[in-house]
Amino acid sequence: MESEGKVVYDNVEHPRHYNQGDVECIDAIKSAVATLSGYEGYLIGSAIKYLWRWKIKNGKEDLLKARWYLDKLINDSEKG
C-alpha cells in the first residue's frame, strides 16, 4: 500500500514484517510452492514465512520455527 510514494503498513493488510524490499512475502511463497503438493507447500511456505520475518519480528524464535518446519519436511521425505 502506498500513500504519496510512501509505503503505509497495516498489521492485517500490509504488515511491516512481511514487506521487505520489492517483494511481499505472500507473493514469494506463492511462487515458491507453485509446483508442490498441498502438504509440502504448507511446510515450505511456513518455513519461508518465518525466515522472511525473523529479524523484524521474533528473532531466534522465528528461526527455530522455520527449522521445525524444515525438519518436519526432511523427516517426512525420508519416510517416503
mmCIF file of N, CA, C and O in Angstrom:
data_model
loop_
_atom_site.group_PDB
_atom_site.id
_atom_site.type_symbol
_atom_site.label_atom_id
_atom_site.label_comp_id
_atom_site.label_asym_id
_atom_site.label_seq_id
_atom_site.Cartn_x
_atom_site.Cartn_y
_atom_site.Cartn_z
ATOM 1 N N MET A 1 0.844 -1.157 0.000
ATOM 2 C CA MET A 1 0.000 0.000 0.000
ATOM 3 C C MET A 1 0.899 1.232 0.000
ATOM 4 O O MET A 1 1.811 1.313 0.787
ATOM 5 N N GLU A 2 0.633 2.169 -0.867
ATOM 6 C CA GLU A 2 1.450 3.375 -0.932
ATOM 7 C C GLU A 2 0.584 4.613 -0.777
ATOM 8 O O GLU A 2 -0.548 4.659 -1.218
ATOM 9 N N SER A 3 1.124 5.594 -0.127
ATOM 10 C CA SER A 3 0.470 6.881 0.031
ATOM 11 C C SER A 3 1.503 7.950 -0.300
ATOM 12 O O SER A 3 2.457 8.133 0.444
ATOM 13 N N GLU A 4 1.310 8.615 -1.435
ATOM 14 C CA GLU A 4 2.241 9.647 -1.898
ATOM 15 C C GLU A 4 3.680 9.127 -1.940
ATOM 16 O O GLU A 4 4.602 9.744 -1.421
ATOM 17 N N GLY A 5 3.887 7.937 -2.528
ATOM 18 C CA GLY A 5 5.220 7.375 -2.678
ATOM 19 C C GLY A 5 5.774 6.713 -1.433
ATOM 20 O O GLY A 5 6.878 6.208 -1.437
ATOM 21 N N LYS A 6 5.027 6.733 -0.354
ATOM 22 C CA LYS A 6 5.451 6.154 0.913
ATOM 23 C C LYS A 6 4.640 4.900 1.199
ATOM 24 O O LYS A 6 3.420 4.893 1.033
ATOM 25 N N VAL A 7 5.287 3.837 1.619
ATOM 26 C CA VAL A 7 4.574 2.615 1.950
ATOM 27 C C VAL A 7 3.887 2.792 3.294
ATOM 28 O O VAL A 7 4.498 3.245 4.267
ATOM 29 N N VAL A 8 2.601 2.448 3.340
ATOM 30 C CA VAL A 8 1.835 2.517 4.581
ATOM 31 C C VAL A 8 1.609 1.082 5.060
ATOM 32 O O VAL A 8 1.059 0.263 4.345
ATOM 33 N N TYR A 9 2.060 0.804 6.277
ATOM 34 C CA TYR A 9 1.939 -0.546 6.819
ATOM 35 C C TYR A 9 0.681 -0.668 7.657
ATOM 36 O O TYR A 9 0.245 0.276 8.298
ATOM 37 N N ASP A 10 0.107 -1.857 7.626
ATOM 38 C CA ASP A 10 -1.094 -2.175 8.378
ATOM 39 C C ASP A 10 -0.897 -3.592 8.902
ATOM 40 O O ASP A 10 -0.526 -4.483 8.141
ATOM 41 N N ASN A 11 -1.119 -3.833 10.173
ATOM 42 C CA ASN A 11 -0.832 -5.144 10.761
ATOM 43 C C ASN A 11 -1.664 -6.284 10.186
ATOM 44 O O ASN A 11 -1.308 -7.438 10.359
ATOM 45 N N VAL A 12 -2.748 -5.977 9.496
ATOM 46 C CA VAL A 12 -3.569 -7.015 8.875
ATOM 47 C C VAL A 12 -3.300 -7.099 7.376
ATOM 48 O O VAL A 12 -2.989 -8.154 6.838
ATOM 49 N N GLU A 13 -3.429 -5.993 6.683
ATOM 50 C CA GLU A 13 -3.338 -5.977 5.230
ATOM 51 C C GLU A 13 -1.919 -5.852 4.682
ATOM 52 O O GLU A 13 -1.644 -6.316 3.584
ATOM 53 N N HIS A 14 -1.039 -5.225 5.416
ATOM 54 C CA HIS A 14 0.291 -4.930 4.874
ATOM 55 C C HIS A 14 1.310 -4.833 6.019
ATOM 56 O O HIS A 14 1.907 -3.782 6.242
ATOM 57 N N PRO A 15 1.488 -5.930 6.773
ATOM 58 C CA PRO A 15 2.372 -5.862 7.938
ATOM 59 C C PRO A 15 3.840 -5.631 7.553
ATOM 60 O O PRO A 15 4.329 -6.183 6.577
ATOM 61 N N ARG A 16 4.511 -4.827 8.330
ATOM 62 C CA ARG A 16 5.904 -4.472 8.074
ATOM 63 C C ARG A 16 6.795 -5.723 8.000
ATOM 64 O O ARG A 16 7.680 -5.804 7.159
ATOM 65 N N HIS A 17 6.564 -6.698 8.881
ATOM 66 C CA HIS A 17 7.444 -7.857 8.926
ATOM 67 C C HIS A 17 7.286 -8.794 7.728
ATOM 68 O O HIS A 17 8.047 -9.737 7.587
ATOM 69 N N TYR A 18 6.298 -8.572 6.872
ATOM 70 C CA TYR A 18 6.158 -9.358 5.648
ATOM 71 C C TYR A 18 6.404 -8.534 4.395
ATOM 72 O O TYR A 18 6.184 -9.001 3.286
ATOM 73 N N ASN A 19 6.812 -7.300 4.564
ATOM 74 C CA ASN A 19 7.031 -6.398 3.432
ATOM 75 C C ASN A 19 8.415 -5.783 3.516
ATOM 76 O O ASN A 19 8.616 -4.742 4.109
ATOM 77 N N GLN A 20 9.364 -6.480 2.918
ATOM 78 C CA GLN A 20 10.740 -6.013 2.904
ATOM 79 C C GLN A 20 11.211 -5.989 1.452
ATOM 80 O O GLN A 20 10.952 -6.915 0.705
ATOM 81 N N GLY A 21 11.868 -4.946 1.077
ATOM 82 C CA GLY A 21 12.346 -4.869 -0.302
ATOM 83 C C GLY A 21 11.195 -4.703 -1.266
ATOM 84 O O GLY A 21 10.167 -4.113 -0.946
ATOM 85 N N ASP A 22 11.351 -5.261 -2.458
ATOM 86 C CA ASP A 22 10.355 -5.090 -3.518
ATOM 87 C C ASP A 22 9.328 -6.204 -3.588
ATOM 88 O O ASP A 22 8.387 -6.127 -4.369
ATOM 89 N N VAL A 23 9.506 -7.271 -2.801
ATOM 90 C CA VAL A 23 8.630 -8.437 -2.892
ATOM 91 C C VAL A 23 7.943 -8.652 -1.554
ATOM 92 O O VAL A 23 8.585 -8.655 -0.507
ATOM 93 N N GLU A 24 6.636 -8.858 -1.588
ATOM 94 C CA GLU A 24 5.900 -9.174 -0.370
ATOM 95 C C GLU A 24 6.010 -10.679 -0.118
ATOM 96 O O GLU A 24 5.981 -11.486 -1.048
ATOM 97 N N CYS A 25 6.126 -11.051 1.118
ATOM 98 C CA CYS A 25 6.335 -12.451 1.499
ATOM 99 C C CYS A 25 5.302 -13.393 0.870
ATOM 100 O O CYS A 25 5.658 -14.447 0.355
ATOM 101 N N ILE A 26 4.039 -13.031 0.904
ATOM 102 C CA ILE A 26 2.998 -13.914 0.386
ATOM 103 C C ILE A 26 3.188 -14.197 -1.102
ATOM 104 O O ILE A 26 2.925 -15.294 -1.583
ATOM 105 N N ASP A 27 3.692 -13.218 -1.846
ATOM 106 C CA ASP A 27 3.943 -13.418 -3.273
ATOM 107 C C ASP A 27 5.139 -14.343 -3.497
ATOM 108 O O ASP A 27 5.125 -15.181 -4.403
ATOM 109 N N ALA A 28 6.155 -14.214 -2.651
ATOM 110 C CA ALA A 28 7.319 -15.106 -2.745
ATOM 111 C C ALA A 28 6.918 -16.536 -2.416
ATOM 112 O O ALA A 28 7.328 -17.477 -3.101
ATOM 113 N N ILE A 29 6.098 -16.708 -1.389
ATOM 114 C CA ILE A 29 5.640 -18.054 -1.012
ATOM 115 C C ILE A 29 4.809 -18.660 -2.135
ATOM 116 O O ILE A 29 4.992 -19.827 -2.487
ATOM 117 N N LYS A 30 3.918 -17.882 -2.700
ATOM 118 C CA LYS A 30 3.073 -18.371 -3.801
ATOM 119 C C LYS A 30 3.925 -18.918 -4.946
ATOM 120 O O LYS A 30 3.655 -19.990 -5.483
ATOM 121 N N SER A 31 4.970 -18.196 -5.303
ATOM 122 C CA SER A 31 5.861 -18.653 -6.368
ATOM 123 C C SER A 31 6.665 -19.874 -5.944
ATOM 124 O O SER A 31 6.846 -20.808 -6.724
ATOM 125 N N ALA A 32 7.134 -19.878 -4.709
ATOM 126 C CA ALA A 32 7.987 -20.975 -4.229
ATOM 127 C C ALA A 32 7.249 -22.302 -4.136
ATOM 128 O O ALA A 32 7.848 -23.360 -4.329
ATOM 129 N N VAL A 33 5.950 -22.268 -3.866
ATOM 130 C CA VAL A 33 5.213 -23.527 -3.656
ATOM 131 C C VAL A 33 4.314 -23.902 -4.832
ATOM 132 O O VAL A 33 3.578 -24.881 -4.761
ATOM 133 N N ALA A 34 4.407 -23.165 -5.909
ATOM 134 C CA ALA A 34 3.500 -23.358 -7.048
ATOM 135 C C ALA A 34 3.483 -24.786 -7.580
ATOM 136 O O ALA A 34 2.439 -25.272 -8.025
ATOM 137 N N THR A 35 4.595 -25.483 -7.526
ATOM 138 C CA THR A 35 4.640 -26.839 -8.091
ATOM 139 C C THR A 35 4.638 -27.936 -7.028
ATOM 140 O O THR A 35 4.840 -29.103 -7.356
ATOM 141 N N LEU A 36 4.401 -27.578 -5.785
ATOM 142 C CA LEU A 36 4.441 -28.558 -4.698
ATOM 143 C C LEU A 36 3.041 -29.037 -4.334
ATOM 144 O O LEU A 36 2.056 -28.349 -4.582
ATOM 145 N N SER A 37 2.979 -30.201 -3.697
ATOM 146 C CA SER A 37 1.692 -30.698 -3.210
ATOM 147 C C SER A 37 1.249 -29.856 -2.024
ATOM 148 O O SER A 37 2.042 -29.105 -1.442
ATOM 149 N N GLY A 38 0.003 -29.996 -1.628
ATOM 150 C CA GLY A 38 -0.551 -29.193 -0.548
ATOM 151 C C GLY A 38 0.261 -29.230 0.728
ATOM 152 O O GLY A 38 0.621 -28.188 1.276
ATOM 153 N N TYR A 39 0.558 -30.414 1.219
ATOM 154 C CA TYR A 39 1.264 -30.555 2.488
ATOM 155 C C TYR A 39 2.704 -30.054 2.394
ATOM 156 O O TYR A 39 3.163 -29.315 3.257
ATOM 157 N N GLU A 40 3.396 -30.439 1.333
ATOM 158 C CA GLU A 40 4.767 -29.950 1.134
ATOM 159 C C GLU A 40 4.777 -28.436 0.978
ATOM 160 O O GLU A 40 5.633 -27.748 1.517
ATOM 161 N N GLY A 41 3.823 -27.926 0.233
ATOM 162 C CA GLY A 41 3.723 -26.492 0.038
ATOM 163 C C GLY A 41 3.494 -25.760 1.348
ATOM 164 O O GLY A 41 4.070 -24.698 1.585
ATOM 165 N N TYR A 42 2.669 -26.345 2.200
ATOM 166 C CA TYR A 42 2.411 -25.749 3.509
ATOM 167 C C TYR A 42 3.686 -25.687 4.333
ATOM 168 O O TYR A 42 4.002 -24.652 4.928
ATOM 169 N N LEU A 43 4.431 -26.784 4.378
ATOM 170 C CA LEU A 43 5.663 -26.824 5.167
ATOM 171 C C LEU A 43 6.692 -25.823 4.647
ATOM 172 O O LEU A 43 7.292 -25.067 5.420
ATOM 173 N N ILE A 44 6.891 -25.801 3.336
ATOM 174 C CA ILE A 44 7.852 -24.868 2.742
ATOM 175 C C ILE A 44 7.400 -23.419 2.944
ATOM 176 O O ILE A 44 8.182 -22.554 3.322
ATOM 177 N N GLY A 45 6.119 -23.162 2.699
ATOM 178 C CA GLY A 45 5.590 -21.808 2.876
ATOM 179 C C GLY A 45 5.749 -21.309 4.299
ATOM 180 O O GLY A 45 6.103 -20.153 4.527
ATOM 181 N N SER A 46 5.503 -22.186 5.257
ATOM 182 C CA SER A 46 5.652 -21.795 6.660
ATOM 183 C C SER A 46 7.108 -21.501 6.996
ATOM 184 O O SER A 46 7.407 -20.520 7.691
ATOM 185 N N ALA A 47 8.015 -22.325 6.505
ATOM 186 C CA ALA A 47 9.445 -22.084 6.744
ATOM 187 C C ALA A 47 9.861 -20.748 6.138
ATOM 188 O O ALA A 47 10.556 -19.949 6.784
ATOM 189 N N ILE A 48 9.431 -20.468 4.922
ATOM 190 C CA ILE A 48 9.765 -19.204 4.263
ATOM 191 C C ILE A 48 9.230 -18.029 5.075
ATOM 192 O O ILE A 48 9.925 -17.032 5.283
ATOM 193 N N LYS A 49 7.988 -18.156 5.547
ATOM 194 C CA LYS A 49 7.375 -17.081 6.328
ATOM 195 C C LYS A 49 8.240 -16.714 7.528
ATOM 196 O O LYS A 49 8.504 -15.535 7.768
ATOM 197 N N TYR A 50 8.673 -17.712 8.268
ATOM 198 C CA TYR A 50 9.473 -17.434 9.464
ATOM 199 C C TYR A 50 10.873 -16.931 9.114
ATOM 200 O O TYR A 50 11.404 -16.061 9.806
ATOM 201 N N LEU A 51 11.455 -17.437 8.044
ATOM 202 C CA LEU A 51 12.762 -16.933 7.624
ATOM 203 C C LEU A 51 12.669 -15.493 7.136
ATOM 204 O O LEU A 51 13.581 -14.692 7.348
ATOM 205 N N TRP A 52 11.578 -15.173 6.501
ATOM 206 C CA TRP A 52 11.377 -13.843 5.937
ATOM 207 C C TRP A 52 11.356 -12.769 7.029
ATOM 208 O O TRP A 52 11.907 -11.692 6.881
ATOM 209 N N ARG A 53 10.688 -13.082 8.128
ATOM 210 C CA ARG A 53 10.417 -12.052 9.126
ATOM 211 C C ARG A 53 11.313 -12.088 10.352
ATOM 212 O O ARG A 53 11.207 -11.236 11.224
ATOM 213 N N TRP A 54 12.214 -13.042 10.460
ATOM 214 C CA TRP A 54 12.909 -13.292 11.716
ATOM 215 C C TRP A 54 13.613 -12.080 12.304
ATOM 216 O O TRP A 54 13.576 -11.853 13.502
ATOM 217 N N LYS A 55 14.249 -11.278 11.486
ATOM 218 C CA LYS A 55 14.993 -10.121 12.023
ATOM 219 C C LYS A 55 14.079 -8.989 12.473
ATOM 220 O O LYS A 55 14.455 -8.198 13.330
ATOM 221 N N ILE A 56 12.895 -8.905 11.911
ATOM 222 C CA ILE A 56 11.989 -7.802 12.218
ATOM 223 C C ILE A 56 11.003 -8.155 13.328
ATOM 224 O O ILE A 56 10.566 -7.290 14.068
ATOM 225 N N LYS A 57 10.668 -9.446 13.461
ATOM 226 C CA LYS A 57 9.605 -9.795 14.400
ATOM 227 C C LYS A 57 10.122 -10.522 15.635
ATOM 228 O O LYS A 57 10.231 -9.939 16.693
ATOM 229 N N ASN A 58 10.431 -11.792 15.544
ATOM 230 C CA ASN A 58 10.695 -12.586 16.749
ATOM 231 C C ASN A 58 12.103 -13.150 16.867
ATOM 232 O O ASN A 58 12.347 -14.016 17.699
ATOM 233 N N GLY A 59 13.019 -12.710 16.024
ATOM 234 C CA GLY A 59 14.411 -13.138 16.145
ATOM 235 C C GLY A 59 14.600 -14.649 16.125
ATOM 236 O O GLY A 59 14.022 -15.348 15.293
ATOM 237 N N LYS A 60 15.376 -15.135 17.061
ATOM 238 C CA LYS A 60 15.736 -16.554 17.115
ATOM 239 C C LYS A 60 14.507 -17.463 17.160
ATOM 240 O O LYS A 60 14.518 -18.549 16.579
ATOM 241 N N GLU A 61 13.451 -17.030 17.816
ATOM 242 C CA GLU A 61 12.229 -17.848 17.883
ATOM 243 C C GLU A 61 11.715 -18.168 16.483
ATOM 244 O O GLU A 61 11.306 -19.302 16.209
ATOM 245 N N ASP A 62 11.718 -17.191 15.589
ATOM 246 C CA ASP A 62 11.267 -17.440 14.219
ATOM 247 C C ASP A 62 12.219 -18.373 13.477
ATOM 248 O O ASP A 62 11.782 -19.202 12.675
ATOM 249 N N LEU A 63 13.514 -18.275 13.739
ATOM 250 C CA LEU A 63 14.468 -19.202 13.126
ATOM 251 C C LEU A 63 14.215 -20.629 13.601
ATOM 252 O O LEU A 63 14.278 -21.583 12.814
ATOM 253 N N LEU A 64 13.905 -20.783 14.867
ATOM 254 C CA LEU A 64 13.606 -22.119 15.404
ATOM 255 C C LEU A 64 12.309 -22.665 14.820
ATOM 256 O O LEU A 64 12.208 -23.867 14.532
ATOM 257 N N LYS A 65 11.330 -21.802 14.617
ATOM 258 C CA LYS A 65 10.075 -22.235 13.984
ATOM 259 C C LYS A 65 10.331 -22.673 12.540
ATOM 260 O O LYS A 65 9.811 -23.703 12.095
ATOM 261 N N ALA A 66 11.136 -21.906 11.813
ATOM 262 C CA ALA A 66 11.472 -22.278 10.436
ATOM 263 C C ALA A 66 12.165 -23.632 10.417
ATOM 264 O O ALA A 66 11.863 -24.491 9.581
ATOM 265 N N ARG A 67 13.084 -23.838 11.345
ATOM 266 C CA ARG A 67 13.794 -25.116 11.414
ATOM 267 C C ARG A 67 12.829 -26.262 11.715
ATOM 268 O O ARG A 67 12.964 -27.351 11.164
ATOM 269 N N TRP A 68 11.833 -26.014 12.567
ATOM 270 C CA TRP A 68 10.853 -27.047 12.887
ATOM 271 C C TRP A 68 10.138 -27.511 11.620
ATOM 272 O O TRP A 68 9.981 -28.709 11.387
ATOM 273 N N TYR A 69 9.705 -26.564 10.791
ATOM 274 C CA TYR A 69 9.017 -26.913 9.537
ATOM 275 C C TYR A 69 9.953 -27.623 8.569
ATOM 276 O O TYR A 69 9.553 -28.583 7.899
ATOM 277 N N LEU A 70 11.197 -27.187 8.488
ATOM 278 C CA LEU A 70 12.161 -27.860 7.611
ATOM 279 C C LEU A 70 12.468 -29.272 8.109
ATOM 280 O O LEU A 70 12.543 -30.214 7.309
ATOM 281 N N ASP A 71 12.643 -29.429 9.421
ATOM 282 C CA ASP A 71 12.880 -30.764 9.982
ATOM 283 C C ASP A 71 11.699 -31.688 9.711
ATOM 284 O O ASP A 71 11.884 -32.865 9.397
ATOM 285 N N LYS A 72 10.484 -31.162 9.825
ATOM 286 C CA LYS A 72 9.272 -31.960 9.539
ATOM 287 C C LYS A 72 9.301 -32.405 8.076
ATOM 288 O O LYS A 72 9.021 -33.570 7.779
ATOM 289 N N LEU A 73 9.627 -31.508 7.177
ATOM 290 C CA LEU A 73 9.693 -31.838 5.756
ATOM 291 C C LEU A 73 10.775 -32.887 5.489
ATOM 292 O O LEU A 73 10.538 -33.861 4.771
ATOM 293 N N ILE A 74 11.929 -32.728 6.102
ATOM 294 C CA ILE A 74 13.025 -33.691 5.913
ATOM 295 C C ILE A 74 12.629 -35.059 6.453
ATOM 296 O O ILE A 74 12.802 -36.081 5.763
ATOM 297 N N ASN A 75 12.079 -35.097 7.656
ATOM 298 C CA ASN A 75 11.677 -36.375 8.243
ATOM 299 C C ASN A 75 10.599 -37.062 7.416
ATOM 300 O O ASN A 75 10.665 -38.268 7.187
ATOM 301 N N ASP A 76 9.613 -36.311 6.958
ATOM 302 C CA ASP A 76 8.554 -36.900 6.144
ATOM 303 C C ASP A 76 9.062 -37.370 4.799
ATOM 304 O O ASP A 76 8.626 -38.398 4.289
ATOM 305 N N SER A 77 10.011 -36.641 4.212
ATOM 306 C CA SER A 77 10.541 -37.044 2.914
ATOM 307 C C SER A 77 11.401 -38.301 3.027
ATOM 308 O O SER A 77 11.464 -39.105 2.103
ATOM 309 N N GLU A 78 12.049 -38.494 4.169
ATOM 310 C CA GLU A 78 12.849 -39.691 4.387
ATOM 311 C C GLU A 78 11.971 -40.934 4.575
ATOM 312 O O GLU A 78 12.392 -42.039 4.261
ATOM 313 N N LYS A 79 10.757 -40.726 5.054
ATOM 314 C CA LYS A 79 9.821 -41.841 5.239
ATOM 315 C C LYS A 79 9.205 -42.277 3.912
ATOM 316 O O LYS A 79 8.658 -43.349 3.813
ATOM 317 N N GLY A 80 9.303 -41.415 2.908
ATOM 318 C CA GLY A 80 8.772 -41.769 1.590
ATOM 319 C C GLY A 80 7.493 -41.099 1.371
ATOM 320 O O GLY A 80 6.623 -41.150 0.723
#
